[in-house]
Amino acid sequence: MATENNNAPNNTPTPSGSGDGSGNNSNNTNDNNQRRRRNKPRRDGKGSNSKTNHSGNAKSNKNKSRRNSSHSVDKSSKALSTQADDVNQEIDSAADEAAAKEGGIKAIGNQRIIPFMKLEKPMAILSLLMVIGSIIAIAVNGLNLGLDFTGGVSADVRYEQPVEQGEVVQALADNGFDDAIVQYLGTREELLVRLPPQSDNVDGLNSSLETALTLADNTVEISNVNIIGSQVGNEVYLNSVMALALALVCMLGYVALRFQFKLSLGAVMSLFHDAIVTIGVFALFGFPFDLTVLAAILALIGYSLNDTIVVYDRIRENFRRVRGITPRQTIDLSLTETLRRTIMTISTVLLVVLAMMFLGGDGLYWFSVALFIGLLAGTYSSTYIASSIPLRMGLSRDDFVVKVKPEFEEEIVTFNDPKMFEQD
């Protein structure tokens, strides 16, 4: 019973009319309210949300007032540099527009760049030695000029049955016609025979050629016997040199108009390198140099320029699109990106040239040899000579981005006409 009486006041509520019970209830409710307030989330842990909000607003207002005051001071200090900033923004916007036309700013990322330009100096020394050696070989040994340049005799020959070129050459050598050149004219029965300069007597030459070309069980018919003089050969030689020089000048003008003058000098120097090295090899080893070899050199100039133009186009594109790298790295990136295309192109062309060299006969042999030498030199020159010379001349991004000139301020002119202020 004693236990129940002690616990009863705590479990049962007291009447509201008693003074002690009301005081206990009010204290309990205040404690509960305080506890409930404390259970609410607080931002700073030191007071209620309302207090923190008021203090935070006051601080933010102070910060804003400070910023406004400092901003007004900065406006007066930066007023002089706004014009220069506007010009720079116009230039950057023009550069961004040019980059957008090229496909947007290009990110290199983790792409592996082959440092081609690390070997720039050794390759330049090698190229210089090759050019000097070729010039010395041409000056000392000279070219073994063919009949197209020195003059001679050419004749069209037709047999009843197919013949071999070596058999015809051997028959001419047995009858005193040495250093003869025999080529097929479409079929194995029709041939073109070229001989060194002979006597000017055409009738005696026809009879002696018919006797020399007659084979066992195979009759021959000779037509169109032409005697080419030395003067005509010299004119052909001079015209060939002029054609070669004119081709280089035209290439210089094309690249200068299409790309940039610094690139045009690199392209022409690489083309000159290819032509002079090929001619130097023919002079060094005494290979015969005729119109077919000259045609191969002219074709080589066109091929080498095509390869160089592909590299130049990628260099121009990367200068406009890529940011934050040096010109040397830009050229390395361009050469790396075009390396696969260069390998595929040179490999397919070399297959055709080798097929002509070993299967095309004597008529296409020296033409194929000249192309083979020139293709190797052209691939090397497009990578190093055509790219390193513009880099040495200071090629940069400014050569390919159009700069926007600041607009001139127009002068405001006022006309004070007294009739304008007259009232009707």
CSV table of C-alpha atoms in Angstrom, one decimal:
chain,number,residue,atom,x,y,z
A,1,MET,CA,0.0,0.0,0.0
A,2,ALA,CA,2.8,2.3,0.8
A,3,THR,CA,4.3,1.7,-2.6
A,4,GLU,CA,1.1,2.4,-4.4
A,5,ASN,CA,0.6,5.7,-2.6
A,6,ASN,CA,4.1,6.9,-3.5
A,7,ASN,CA,3.7,6.2,-7.2
A,8,ALA,CA,0.1,7.5,-7.5
A,9,PRO,CA,0.9,11.2,-7.8
A,10,ASN,CA,3.3,10.6,-10.5
A,11,ASN,CA,1.0,8.5,-12.7
A,12,THR,CA,-2.3,10.4,-12.1
A,13,PRO,CA,-2.8,14.0,-13.2
A,14,THR,CA,-3.5,16.5,-10.5
A,15,PRO,CA,-6.5,18.8,-10.6
A,16,SER,CA,-6.2,22.1,-12.2
A,17,GLY,CA,-7.7,23.9,-9.2
A,18,SER,CA,-4.8,23.1,-6.9
A,19,GLY,CA,-1.9,25.5,-6.9
A,20,ASP,CA,0.9,22.9,-6.7
A,21,GLY,CA,-0.5,20.9,-9.6
A,22,SER,CA,-0.8,23.9,-11.9
A,23,GLY,CA,2.8,25.0,-11.2
A,24,ASN,CA,4.1,21.6,-11.9
A,25,ASN,CA,2.2,21.4,-15.2
A,26,SER,CA,3.5,24.7,-16.3
A,27,ASN,CA,7.0,23.8,-15.6
A,28,ASN,CA,6.7,20.5,-17.5
A,29,THR,CA,5.2,22.3,-20.5
A,30,ASN,CA,8.0,24.8,-20.6
A,31,ASP,CA,10.6,22.1,-20.4
A,32,ASN,CA,8.9,20.2,-23.2
A,33,ASN,CA,8.8,23.4,-25.4
A,34,GLN,CA,12.4,24.0,-24.8
A,35,ARG,CA,13.3,20.5,-25.6
A,36,ARG,CA,11.2,20.6,-28.8
A,37,ARG,CA,13.0,23.8,-29.8
A,38,ARG,CA,16.3,22.3,-29.3
A,39,ASN,CA,15.4,19.3,-31.4
A,40,LYS,CA,14.9,21.6,-34.4
A,41,PRO,CA,17.8,21.8,-36.8
A,42,ARG,CA,20.1,24.7,-36.3
A,43,ARG,CA,22.5,26.1,-38.8
A,44,ASP,CA,25.2,27.3,-36.6
A,45,GLY,CA,24.5,25.4,-33.4
A,46,LYS,CA,24.3,28.6,-31.3
A,47,GLY,CA,20.8,29.9,-31.6
A,48,SER,CA,17.5,29.6,-33.4
A,49,ASN,CA,17.0,29.7,-37.1
A,50,SER,CA,15.5,33.1,-37.0
A,51,LYS,CA,18.5,34.6,-35.3
A,52,THR,CA,20.9,33.0,-37.7
A,53,ASN,CA,18.8,34.2,-40.7
A,54,HIS,CA,18.8,37.7,-39.4
A,55,SER,CA,22.6,37.6,-38.7
A,56,GLY,CA,23.3,36.0,-42.0
A,57,ASN,CA,21.3,38.6,-43.9
A,58,ALA,CA,23.0,41.4,-42.1
A,59,LYS,CA,26.4,40.0,-43.0
A,60,SER,CA,25.4,39.5,-46.6
A,61,ASN,CA,24.2,43.0,-46.8
A,62,LYS,CA,27.5,44.2,-45.4
A,63,ASN,CA,29.4,42.1,-47.9
A,64,LYS,CA,27.3,43.4,-50.7
A,65,SER,CA,27.9,46.9,-49.7
A,66,ARG,CA,31.6,46.3,-49.6
A,67,ARG,CA,31.6,44.6,-53.0
A,68,ASN,CA,29.6,47.4,-54.5
A,69,SER,CA,32.1,50.0,-53.2
A,70,SER,CA,35.1,48.0,-54.4
A,71,HIS,CA,33.4,47.4,-57.7
A,72,SER,CA,32.9,51.1,-58.2
A,73,VAL,CA,36.6,51.6,-57.5
A,74,ASP,CA,37.5,48.9,-60.0
A,75,LYS,CA,35.4,50.4,-62.7
A,76,SER,CA,37.3,53.6,-62.6
A,77,SER,CA,40.7,51.8,-62.6
A,78,LYS,CA,39.8,49.5,-65.5
A,79,ALA,CA,38.1,52.0,-67.7
A,80,LEU,CA,41.3,52.6,-69.7
A,81,SER,CA,41.9,48.9,-70.6
A,82,THR,CA,38.4,48.2,-72.0
A,83,GLN,CA,39.2,49.2,-75.6
A,84,ALA,CA,42.2,46.8,-75.7
A,85,ASP,CA,40.1,44.1,-74.2
A,86,ASP,CA,37.4,44.6,-76.9
A,87,VAL,CA,40.0,44.4,-79.6
A,88,ASN,CA,41.4,41.2,-78.1
A,89,GLN,CA,37.9,39.7,-77.8
A,90,GLU,CA,37.2,40.5,-81.5
A,91,ILE,CA,40.4,38.7,-82.5
A,92,ASP,CA,39.6,35.7,-80.3
A,93,SER,CA,36.1,35.6,-81.7
A,94,ALA,CA,37.4,35.6,-85.2
A,95,ALA,CA,39.9,32.8,-84.4
A,96,ASP,CA,37.0,30.8,-82.8
A,97,GLU,CA,34.9,31.3,-85.9
A,98,ALA,CA,37.8,30.1,-88.1
A,99,ALA,CA,38.2,27.1,-85.7
A,100,ALA,CA,34.5,26.4,-85.9
A,101,LYS,CA,34.6,26.3,-89.7
A,102,GLU,CA,37.5,23.8,-89.5
A,103,GLY,CA,35.4,21.5,-87.2
A,104,GLY,CA,35.9,23.0,-83.7
A,105,ILE,CA,38.8,23.1,-81.3
A,106,LYS,CA,40.6,19.8,-81.5
A,107,ALA,CA,41.7,18.1,-78.3
A,108,ILE,CA,44.9,16.0,-78.6
A,109,GLY,CA,44.1,13.9,-75.5
A,110,ASN,CA,46.3,10.8,-75.2
A,111,GLN,CA,47.2,10.7,-78.8
A,112,ARG,CA,50.8,9.7,-79.4
A,113,ILE,CA,52.8,12.2,-81.4
A,114,ILE,CA,55.9,11.0,-83.3
A,115,PRO,CA,58.6,13.6,-82.8
A,116,PHE,CA,59.7,13.9,-86.5
A,117,MET,CA,61.3,17.3,-86.0
A,118,LYS,CA,63.9,15.9,-83.5
A,119,LEU,CA,65.8,14.6,-86.5
A,120,GLU,CA,65.5,17.9,-88.3
A,121,LYS,CA,69.1,18.9,-88.2
A,122,PRO,CA,70.6,15.5,-89.2
A,123,MET,CA,68.2,15.2,-92.0
A,124,ALA,CA,69.0,18.7,-93.2
A,125,ILE,CA,72.7,17.9,-93.3
A,126,LEU,CA,71.9,14.7,-95.2
A,127,SER,CA,69.8,16.5,-97.7
A,128,LEU,CA,72.5,19.1,-98.2
A,129,LEU,CA,75.2,16.4,-98.8
A,130,MET,CA,72.9,14.7,-101.3
A,131,VAL,CA,72.2,17.8,-103.3
A,132,ILE,CA,75.9,18.8,-103.3
A,133,GLY,CA,76.9,15.3,-104.4
A,134,SER,CA,74.4,15.3,-107.2
A,135,ILE,CA,75.5,18.6,-108.5
A,136,ILE,CA,79.2,17.4,-108.5
A,137,ALA,CA,78.2,14.2,-110.3
A,138,ILE,CA,76.3,16.1,-113.0
A,139,ALA,CA,79.2,18.5,-113.4
A,140,VAL,CA,82.0,15.9,-113.5
A,141,ASN,CA,80.4,12.9,-115.1
A,142,GLY,CA,77.7,14.5,-117.1
A,143,LEU,CA,74.5,12.9,-118.3
A,144,ASN,CA,74.5,9.9,-120.6
A,145,LEU,CA,72.0,11.6,-123.0
A,146,GLY,CA,69.9,9.5,-125.2
A,147,LEU,CA,69.1,9.8,-128.9
A,148,ASP,CA,66.4,12.3,-128.2
A,149,PHE,CA,69.0,14.8,-127.1
A,150,THR,CA,72.1,13.9,-129.1
A,151,GLY,CA,70.4,13.0,-132.4
A,152,GLY,CA,70.4,9.7,-134.2
A,153,VAL,CA,68.2,7.4,-136.4
A,154,SER,CA,64.8,6.1,-135.6
A,155,ALA,CA,62.9,3.5,-137.7
A,156,ASP,CA,59.6,1.7,-137.5
A,157,VAL,CA,60.0,-2.0,-138.1
A,158,ARG,CA,57.3,-4.6,-138.6
A,159,TYR,CA,57.8,-8.4,-138.7
A,160,GLU,CA,55.4,-11.1,-139.9
A,161,GLN,CA,55.9,-13.2,-136.7
A,162,PRO,CA,56.4,-12.1,-133.1
A,163,VAL,CA,60.1,-11.5,-132.1
A,164,GLU,CA,62.0,-10.8,-129.0
A,165,GLN,CA,63.7,-7.5,-128.3
A,166,GLY,CA,67.0,-9.1,-127.4
A,167,GLU,CA,67.1,-11.0,-130.6
A,168,VAL,CA,66.7,-7.8,-132.7
A,169,VAL,CA,69.4,-6.0,-130.7
A,170,GLN,CA,71.8,-8.9,-131.2
A,171,ALA,CA,71.1,-9.0,-134.9
A,172,LEU,CA,71.9,-5.2,-135.2
A,173,ALA,CA,75.1,-5.6,-133.1
A,174,ASP,CA,76.3,-8.4,-135.4
A,175,ASN,CA,76.0,-6.0,-138.4
A,176,GLY,CA,77.8,-3.1,-136.8
A,177,PHE,CA,74.9,-1.2,-135.3
A,178,ASP,CA,75.9,-0.9,-131.7
A,179,ASP,CA,74.0,0.7,-128.8
A,180,ALA,CA,70.7,0.1,-130.4
A,181,ILE,CA,67.4,0.7,-128.5
A,182,VAL,CA,64.4,-1.5,-129.4
A,183,GLN,CA,60.9,-0.9,-128.1
A,184,TYR,CA,57.5,-2.6,-128.8
A,185,LEU,CA,54.8,-0.5,-130.4
A,186,GLY,CA,51.7,-2.1,-129.1
A,187,THR,CA,52.3,-5.6,-130.4
A,188,ARG,CA,55.3,-8.0,-130.5
A,189,GLU,CA,55.4,-7.7,-134.3
A,190,GLU,CA,55.8,-3.9,-134.4
A,191,LEU,CA,59.0,-2.3,-133.0
A,192,LEU,CA,60.7,1.1,-132.8
A,193,VAL,CA,64.5,0.9,-133.4
A,194,ARG,CA,66.7,3.7,-132.3
A,195,LEU,CA,70.4,4.0,-133.4
A,196,PRO,CA,73.2,6.4,-132.7
A,197,PRO,CA,74.0,9.0,-135.4
A,198,GLN,CA,74.8,7.3,-138.8
A,199,SER,CA,75.5,8.5,-142.3
A,200,ASP,CA,73.2,11.0,-143.9
A,201,ASN,CA,72.5,8.7,-146.9
A,202,VAL,CA,69.0,7.5,-146.3
A,203,ASP,CA,68.9,5.0,-149.2
A,204,GLY,CA,72.1,3.2,-148.1
A,205,LEU,CA,70.9,3.3,-144.5
A,206,ASN,CA,67.6,1.6,-145.4
A,207,SER,CA,69.3,-1.2,-147.3
A,208,SER,CA,71.8,-1.9,-144.5
A,209,LEU,CA,69.1,-1.8,-141.8
A,210,GLU,CA,66.9,-4.2,-143.8
A,211,THR,CA,69.9,-6.6,-144.1
A,212,ALA,CA,70.7,-6.4,-140.4
A,213,LEU,CA,67.1,-6.8,-139.3
A,214,THR,CA,66.3,-9.8,-141.4
A,215,LEU,CA,65.8,-12.9,-139.3
A,216,ALA,CA,65.5,-16.5,-140.2
A,217,ASP,CA,62.0,-17.5,-141.4
A,218,ASN,CA,60.7,-14.0,-140.5
A,219,THR,CA,60.5,-11.2,-143.1
A,220,VAL,CA,60.8,-7.6,-142.1
A,221,GLU,CA,59.4,-4.4,-143.4
A,222,ILE,CA,61.0,-1.0,-142.5
A,223,SER,CA,59.1,2.3,-142.7
A,224,ASN,CA,59.5,5.9,-141.4
A,225,VAL,CA,63.2,6.2,-141.2
A,226,ASN,CA,64.0,9.5,-139.5
A,227,ILE,CA,67.4,11.1,-139.0
A,228,ILE,CA,67.6,13.4,-136.0
A,229,GLY,CA,70.3,16.0,-136.1
A,230,SER,CA,72.4,17.2,-133.2
A,231,GLN,CA,70.9,20.7,-133.5
A,232,VAL,CA,67.4,19.3,-133.0
A,233,GLY,CA,68.6,17.3,-130.0
A,234,ASN,CA,70.1,20.4,-128.4
A,235,GLU,CA,66.8,22.3,-128.8
A,236,VAL,CA,64.9,19.4,-127.2
A,237,TYR,CA,67.4,19.5,-124.3
A,238,LEU,CA,67.0,23.2,-123.7
A,239,ASN,CA,63.2,22.9,-124.0
A,240,SER,CA,63.3,20.1,-121.4
A,241,VAL,CA,65.3,22.2,-118.9
A,242,MET,CA,62.9,25.2,-119.4
A,243,ALA,CA,59.9,22.9,-118.9
A,244,LEU,CA,61.4,21.7,-115.6
A,245,ALA,CA,62.1,25.2,-114.4
A,246,LEU,CA,58.7,26.4,-115.4
A,247,ALA,CA,57.1,23.6,-113.5
A,248,LEU,CA,58.9,24.6,-110.3
A,249,VAL,CA,57.9,28.3,-110.7
A,250,CYS,CA,54.3,27.3,-111.3
A,251,MET,CA,54.3,25.2,-108.2
A,252,LEU,CA,55.8,28.1,-106.2
A,253,GLY,CA,53.0,30.4,-107.3
A,254,TYR,CA,50.2,27.8,-106.6
A,255,VAL,CA,51.3,27.0,-103.1
A,256,ALA,CA,51.9,30.7,-102.3
A,257,LEU,CA,48.3,31.6,-103.3
A,258,ARG,CA,46.7,28.5,-101.9
A,259,PHE,CA,48.5,28.4,-98.6
A,260,GLN,CA,51.3,30.7,-97.5
A,261,PHE,CA,54.5,32.0,-98.9
A,262,LYS,CA,56.7,30.3,-96.3
A,263,LEU,CA,55.1,27.0,-97.2
A,264,SER,CA,55.6,27.6,-100.9
A,265,LEU,CA,59.4,28.0,-100.4
A,266,GLY,CA,59.5,24.7,-98.5
A,267,ALA,CA,57.5,23.0,-101.3
A,268,VAL,CA,59.7,24.3,-104.1
A,269,MET,CA,62.9,23.4,-102.3
A,270,SER,CA,61.6,19.8,-101.7
A,271,LEU,CA,60.7,19.5,-105.4
A,272,PHE,CA,64.1,20.8,-106.4
A,273,HIS,CA,65.7,18.3,-104.0
A,274,ASP,CA,63.7,15.4,-105.6
A,275,ALA,CA,64.6,16.3,-109.2
A,276,ILE,CA,68.3,17.1,-108.6
A,277,VAL,CA,68.8,13.9,-106.5
A,278,THR,CA,67.2,11.7,-109.2
A,279,ILE,CA,69.2,13.3,-112.0
A,280,GLY,CA,72.4,13.0,-109.9
A,281,VAL,CA,71.9,9.3,-109.5
A,282,PHE,CA,71.6,8.9,-113.2
A,283,ALA,CA,74.8,11.0,-113.7
A,284,LEU,CA,76.7,9.1,-111.0
A,285,PHE,CA,76.0,5.6,-112.4
A,286,GLY,CA,75.9,6.6,-116.1
A,287,PHE,CA,72.3,5.5,-116.7
A,288,PRO,CA,70.8,6.6,-120.1
A,289,PHE,CA,68.9,9.9,-119.8
A,290,ASP,CA,66.2,10.4,-122.5
A,291,LEU,CA,62.8,11.8,-122.8
A,292,THR,CA,61.2,9.0,-121.0
A,293,VAL,CA,63.4,9.7,-117.9
A,294,LEU,CA,62.5,13.4,-118.2
A,295,ALA,CA,58.8,12.5,-118.3
A,296,ALA,CA,59.3,10.4,-115.1
A,297,ILE,CA,60.9,13.5,-113.4
A,298,LEU,CA,58.0,15.7,-114.3
A,299,ALA,CA,55.5,13.1,-113.1
A,300,LEU,CA,57.6,12.8,-109.9
A,301,ILE,CA,57.2,16.6,-109.3
A,302,GLY,CA,53.5,16.3,-109.5
A,303,TYR,CA,53.3,13.3,-107.2
A,304,SER,CA,55.7,14.9,-104.6
A,305,LEU,CA,53.7,18.1,-104.7
A,306,ASN,CA,50.5,16.2,-104.1
A,307,ASP,CA,52.0,14.5,-101.0
A,308,THR,CA,53.3,17.9,-99.8
A,309,ILE,CA,49.9,19.5,-100.2
A,310,VAL,CA,48.2,16.9,-98.0
A,311,VAL,CA,50.7,17.6,-95.2
A,312,TYR,CA,50.3,21.4,-95.6
A,313,ASP,CA,46.6,21.1,-95.5
A,314,ARG,CA,46.8,19.2,-92.2
A,315,ILE,CA,49.3,21.7,-90.8
A,316,ARG,CA,47.0,24.6,-91.6
A,317,GLU,CA,44.1,22.8,-90.1
A,318,ASN,CA,45.9,22.0,-86.8
A,319,PHE,CA,47.3,25.6,-86.5
A,320,ARG,CA,43.7,26.8,-86.5
A,321,ARG,CA,42.1,24.1,-84.3
A,322,VAL,CA,44.7,23.1,-81.8
A,323,ARG,CA,45.5,25.4,-78.8
A,324,GLY,CA,48.3,25.4,-76.3
A,325,ILE,CA,51.1,23.7,-78.3
A,326,THR,CA,54.2,25.0,-80.0
A,327,PRO,CA,54.6,25.2,-83.8
A,328,ARG,CA,57.0,22.3,-83.7
A,329,GLN,CA,54.5,20.2,-81.9
A,330,THR,CA,51.8,21.2,-84.4
A,331,ILE,CA,54.0,20.0,-87.3
A,332,ASP,CA,54.8,16.8,-85.5
A,333,LEU,CA,51.1,16.2,-84.9
A,334,SER,CA,50.3,16.9,-88.6
A,335,LEU,CA,53.0,14.5,-89.8
A,336,THR,CA,51.8,11.9,-87.4
A,337,GLU,CA,48.2,12.1,-88.6
A,338,THR,CA,49.2,11.9,-92.3
A,339,LEU,CA,51.8,9.1,-91.8
A,340,ARG,CA,49.3,6.3,-92.4
A,341,ARG,CA,48.1,7.9,-95.6
A,342,THR,CA,51.7,8.5,-96.8
A,343,ILE,CA,52.6,4.8,-96.1
A,344,MET,CA,49.5,3.5,-98.0
A,345,THR,CA,50.1,5.8,-101.0
A,346,ILE,CA,53.8,5.2,-101.4
A,347,SER,CA,53.4,1.4,-101.0
A,348,THR,CA,50.7,1.1,-103.7
A,349,VAL,CA,52.6,3.4,-106.1
A,350,LEU,CA,55.9,1.5,-105.5
A,351,LEU,CA,54.1,-1.8,-106.3
A,352,VAL,CA,53.1,-0.4,-109.7
A,353,VAL,CA,56.5,1.0,-110.4
A,354,LEU,CA,58.2,-2.3,-109.5
A,355,ALA,CA,55.8,-4.1,-111.8
A,356,MET,CA,56.7,-1.8,-114.7
A,357,MET,CA,60.4,-2.1,-113.9
A,358,PHE,CA,60.6,-5.9,-114.0
A,359,LEU,CA,57.7,-6.7,-116.4
A,360,GLY,CA,57.4,-3.6,-118.6
A,361,GLY,CA,60.4,-4.4,-120.9
A,362,ASP,CA,63.2,-2.1,-122.0
A,363,GLY,CA,60.9,0.7,-123.1
A,364,LEU,CA,59.7,1.3,-119.5
A,365,TYR,CA,62.7,0.2,-117.5
A,366,TRP,CA,64.6,3.5,-117.1
A,367,PHE,CA,61.3,5.3,-116.7
A,368,SER,CA,60.5,3.0,-113.8
A,369,VAL,CA,64.0,3.4,-112.3
A,370,ALA,CA,63.7,7.2,-112.3
A,371,LEU,CA,60.3,7.0,-110.6
A,372,PHE,CA,61.6,4.5,-108.0
A,373,ILE,CA,64.4,6.8,-107.0
A,374,GLY,CA,62.2,9.9,-107.1
A,375,LEU,CA,59.5,8.3,-105.0
A,376,LEU,CA,61.9,7.5,-102.2
A,377,ALA,CA,63.4,11.0,-102.3
A,378,GLY,CA,59.9,12.6,-102.5
A,379,THR,CA,58.5,10.8,-99.5
A,380,TYR,CA,61.6,11.8,-97.4
A,381,SER,CA,61.5,15.4,-98.6
A,382,SER,CA,57.7,15.9,-97.9
A,383,THR,CA,58.3,14.8,-94.3
A,384,TYR,CA,61.4,16.8,-93.5
A,385,ILE,CA,62.4,19.4,-96.1
A,386,ALA,CA,58.9,20.7,-96.9
A,387,SER,CA,58.1,21.0,-93.2
A,388,SER,CA,61.3,22.0,-91.6
A,389,ILE,CA,62.1,25.0,-93.9
A,390,PRO,CA,58.8,26.9,-93.1
A,391,LEU,CA,59.4,26.1,-89.4
A,392,ARG,CA,62.8,27.7,-89.6
A,393,MET,CA,61.3,30.7,-91.3
A,394,GLY,CA,59.1,31.3,-88.2
A,395,LEU,CA,55.8,29.6,-89.2
A,396,SER,CA,53.2,30.1,-86.5
A,397,ARG,CA,49.5,30.2,-85.9
A,398,ASP,CA,49.3,33.9,-86.8
A,399,ASP,CA,50.0,33.0,-90.5
A,400,PHE,CA,46.7,31.1,-90.8
A,401,VAL,CA,44.3,33.1,-88.5
A,402,VAL,CA,42.7,36.2,-90.0
A,403,LYS,CA,43.2,39.1,-87.6
A,404,VAL,CA,40.4,41.6,-87.1
A,405,LYS,CA,41.5,45.2,-87.3
A,406,PRO,CA,40.0,47.6,-84.7
A,407,GLU,CA,37.3,49.8,-86.2
A,408,PHE,CA,38.1,53.4,-86.8
A,409,GLU,CA,36.1,55.9,-84.9
A,410,GLU,CA,34.0,57.9,-87.3
A,411,GLU,CA,34.0,61.7,-86.9
A,412,ILE,CA,30.7,63.2,-86.2
A,413,VAL,CA,30.0,66.2,-88.4
A,414,THR,CA,27.2,68.7,-87.6
A,415,PHE,CA,25.8,71.2,-90.0
A,416,ASN,CA,24.4,74.4,-88.5
A,417,ASP,CA,22.0,75.6,-91.1
A,418,PRO,CA,20.0,78.6,-89.9
A,419,LYS,CA,17.1,77.6,-92.2
A,420,MET,CA,16.5,74.5,-90.2
A,421,PHE,CA,15.4,76.5,-87.2
A,422,GLU,CA,13.1,78.8,-89.1
A,423,GLN,CA,9.5,78.2,-88.4
A,424,ASP,CA,6.8,78.7,-90.9
